[in-house]
PDB file of C-alpha atoms in Angstrom:
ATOM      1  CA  UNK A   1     -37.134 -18.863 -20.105  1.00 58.00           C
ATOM      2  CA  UNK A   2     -35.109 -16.617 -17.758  1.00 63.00           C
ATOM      3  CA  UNK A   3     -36.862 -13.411 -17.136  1.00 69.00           C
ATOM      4  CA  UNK A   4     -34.925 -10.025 -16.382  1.00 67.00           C
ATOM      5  CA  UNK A   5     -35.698  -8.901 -12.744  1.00 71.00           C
ATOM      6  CA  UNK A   6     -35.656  -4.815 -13.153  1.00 63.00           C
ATOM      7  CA  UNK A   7     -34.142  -2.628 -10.065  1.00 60.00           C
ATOM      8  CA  UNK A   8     -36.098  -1.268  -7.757  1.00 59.00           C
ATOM      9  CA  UNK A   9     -37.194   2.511  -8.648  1.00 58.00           C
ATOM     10  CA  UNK A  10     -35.315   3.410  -5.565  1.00 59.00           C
ATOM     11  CA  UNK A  11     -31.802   2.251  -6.870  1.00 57.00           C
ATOM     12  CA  UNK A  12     -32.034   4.444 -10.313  1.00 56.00           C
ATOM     13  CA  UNK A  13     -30.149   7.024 -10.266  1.00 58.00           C
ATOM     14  CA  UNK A  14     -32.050  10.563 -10.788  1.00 60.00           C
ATOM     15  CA  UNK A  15     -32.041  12.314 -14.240  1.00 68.00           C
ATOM     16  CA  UNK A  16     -30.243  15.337 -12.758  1.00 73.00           C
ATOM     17  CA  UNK A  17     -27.642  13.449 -10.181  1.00 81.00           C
ATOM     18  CA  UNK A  18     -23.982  14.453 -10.504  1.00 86.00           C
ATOM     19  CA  UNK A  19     -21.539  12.230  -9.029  1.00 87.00           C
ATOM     20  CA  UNK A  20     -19.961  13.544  -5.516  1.00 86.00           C
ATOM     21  CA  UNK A  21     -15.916  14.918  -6.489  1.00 88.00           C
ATOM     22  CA  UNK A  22     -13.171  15.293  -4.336  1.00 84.00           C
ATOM     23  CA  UNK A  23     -10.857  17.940  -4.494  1.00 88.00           C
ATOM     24  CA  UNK A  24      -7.535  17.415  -5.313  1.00 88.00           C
ATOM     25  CA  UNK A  25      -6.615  19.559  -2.005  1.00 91.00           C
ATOM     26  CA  UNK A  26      -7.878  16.635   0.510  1.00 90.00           C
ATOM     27  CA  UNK A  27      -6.784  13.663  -2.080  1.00 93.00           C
ATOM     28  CA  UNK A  28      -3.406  14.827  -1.833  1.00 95.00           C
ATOM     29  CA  UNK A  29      -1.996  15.389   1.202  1.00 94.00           C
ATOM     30  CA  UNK A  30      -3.439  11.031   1.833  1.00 94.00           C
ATOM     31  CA  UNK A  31      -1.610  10.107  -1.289  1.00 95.00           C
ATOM     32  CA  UNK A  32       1.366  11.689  -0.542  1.00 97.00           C
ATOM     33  CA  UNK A  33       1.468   9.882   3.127  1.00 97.00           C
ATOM     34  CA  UNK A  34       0.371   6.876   1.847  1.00 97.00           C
ATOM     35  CA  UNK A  35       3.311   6.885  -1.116  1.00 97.00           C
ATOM     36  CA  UNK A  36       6.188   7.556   1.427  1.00 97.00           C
ATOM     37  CA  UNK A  37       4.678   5.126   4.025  1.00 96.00           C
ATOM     38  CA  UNK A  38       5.328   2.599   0.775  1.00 93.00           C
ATOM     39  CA  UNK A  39       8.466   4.017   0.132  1.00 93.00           C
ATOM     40  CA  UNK A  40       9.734   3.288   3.770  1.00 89.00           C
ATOM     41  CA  UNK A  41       7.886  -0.396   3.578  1.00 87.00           C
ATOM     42  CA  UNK A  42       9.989  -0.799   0.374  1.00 84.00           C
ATOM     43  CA  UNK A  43      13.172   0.132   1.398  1.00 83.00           C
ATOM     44  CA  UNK A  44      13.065  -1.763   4.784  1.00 80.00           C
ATOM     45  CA  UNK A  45      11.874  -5.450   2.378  1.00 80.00           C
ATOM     46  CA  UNK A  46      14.001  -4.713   0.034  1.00 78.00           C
ATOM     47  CA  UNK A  47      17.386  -2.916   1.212  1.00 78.00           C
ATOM     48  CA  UNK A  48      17.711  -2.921   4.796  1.00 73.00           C
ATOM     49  CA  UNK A  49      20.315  -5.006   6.311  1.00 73.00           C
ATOM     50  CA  UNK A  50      22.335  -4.643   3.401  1.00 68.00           C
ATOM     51  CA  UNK A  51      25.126  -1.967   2.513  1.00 69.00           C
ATOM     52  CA  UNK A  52      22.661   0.838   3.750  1.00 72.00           C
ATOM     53  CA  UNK A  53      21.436  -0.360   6.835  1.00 76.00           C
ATOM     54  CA  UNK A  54      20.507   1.792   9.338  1.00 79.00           C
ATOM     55  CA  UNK A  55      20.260  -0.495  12.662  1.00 78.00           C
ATOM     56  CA  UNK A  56      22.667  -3.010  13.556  1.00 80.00           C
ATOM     57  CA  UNK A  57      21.952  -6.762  13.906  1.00 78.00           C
ATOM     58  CA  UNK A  58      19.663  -8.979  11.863  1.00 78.00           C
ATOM     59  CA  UNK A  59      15.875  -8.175  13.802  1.00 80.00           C
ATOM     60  CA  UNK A  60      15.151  -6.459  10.940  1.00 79.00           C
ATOM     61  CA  UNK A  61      15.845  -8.942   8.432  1.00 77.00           C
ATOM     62  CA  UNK A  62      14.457 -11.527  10.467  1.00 81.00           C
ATOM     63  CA  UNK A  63      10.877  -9.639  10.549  1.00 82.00           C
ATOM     64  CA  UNK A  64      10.476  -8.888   6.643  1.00 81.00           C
ATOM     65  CA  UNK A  65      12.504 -11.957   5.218  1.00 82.00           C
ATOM     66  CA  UNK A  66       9.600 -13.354   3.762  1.00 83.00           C
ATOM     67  CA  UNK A  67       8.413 -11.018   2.654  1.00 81.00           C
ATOM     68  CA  UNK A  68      11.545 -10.310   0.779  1.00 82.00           C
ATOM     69  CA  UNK A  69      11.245 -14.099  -1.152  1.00 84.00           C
ATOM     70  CA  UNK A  70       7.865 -12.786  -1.851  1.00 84.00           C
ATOM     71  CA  UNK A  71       8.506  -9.931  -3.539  1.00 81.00           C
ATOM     72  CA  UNK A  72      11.595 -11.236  -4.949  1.00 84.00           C
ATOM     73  CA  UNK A  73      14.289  -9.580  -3.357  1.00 79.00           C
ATOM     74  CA  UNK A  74      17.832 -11.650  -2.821  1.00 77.00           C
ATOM     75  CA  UNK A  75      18.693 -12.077   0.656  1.00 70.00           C
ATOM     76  CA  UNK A  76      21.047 -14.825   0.573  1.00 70.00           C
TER      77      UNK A  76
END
């Protein structure tokens, strides 16, 4: 029969460990980047080179157009 292998001592965790936190004042200001650095990635897939476009031509289009089938945008 299968026997249960048991973790080494070493890997426990200690009766009185707390788990390290984070406080909300370093989380935030990374979240907040990170959420308008989507934002702009979203807005260049999904709505640039269209009635808001902000640079002339099609490069733009050209670099994320799959990208746009993959997220399901219309492009043409």
């Amino acid at each position: 029969m299968a026997q249960s292998i048991a973790p080494p001592s070493s890997a426990a965790p200690a009766s009185g460990a707390a788990v390290p936190t984070l406080p909300l004042k370093t989380i935030l200001p990374w979240a907040f980047f990170f959420g308008l650095l989507m934002l702009v990635l979203l807005y260049f897939v999904g709505a640039e080179q269209g009635a808001t476009s902000l640079f002339s031509g099609t490069d733009v289009h050209e670099w994320v157009h799959d990208g746009r089938h993959l997220l399901g945008f219309p492009c043409h």
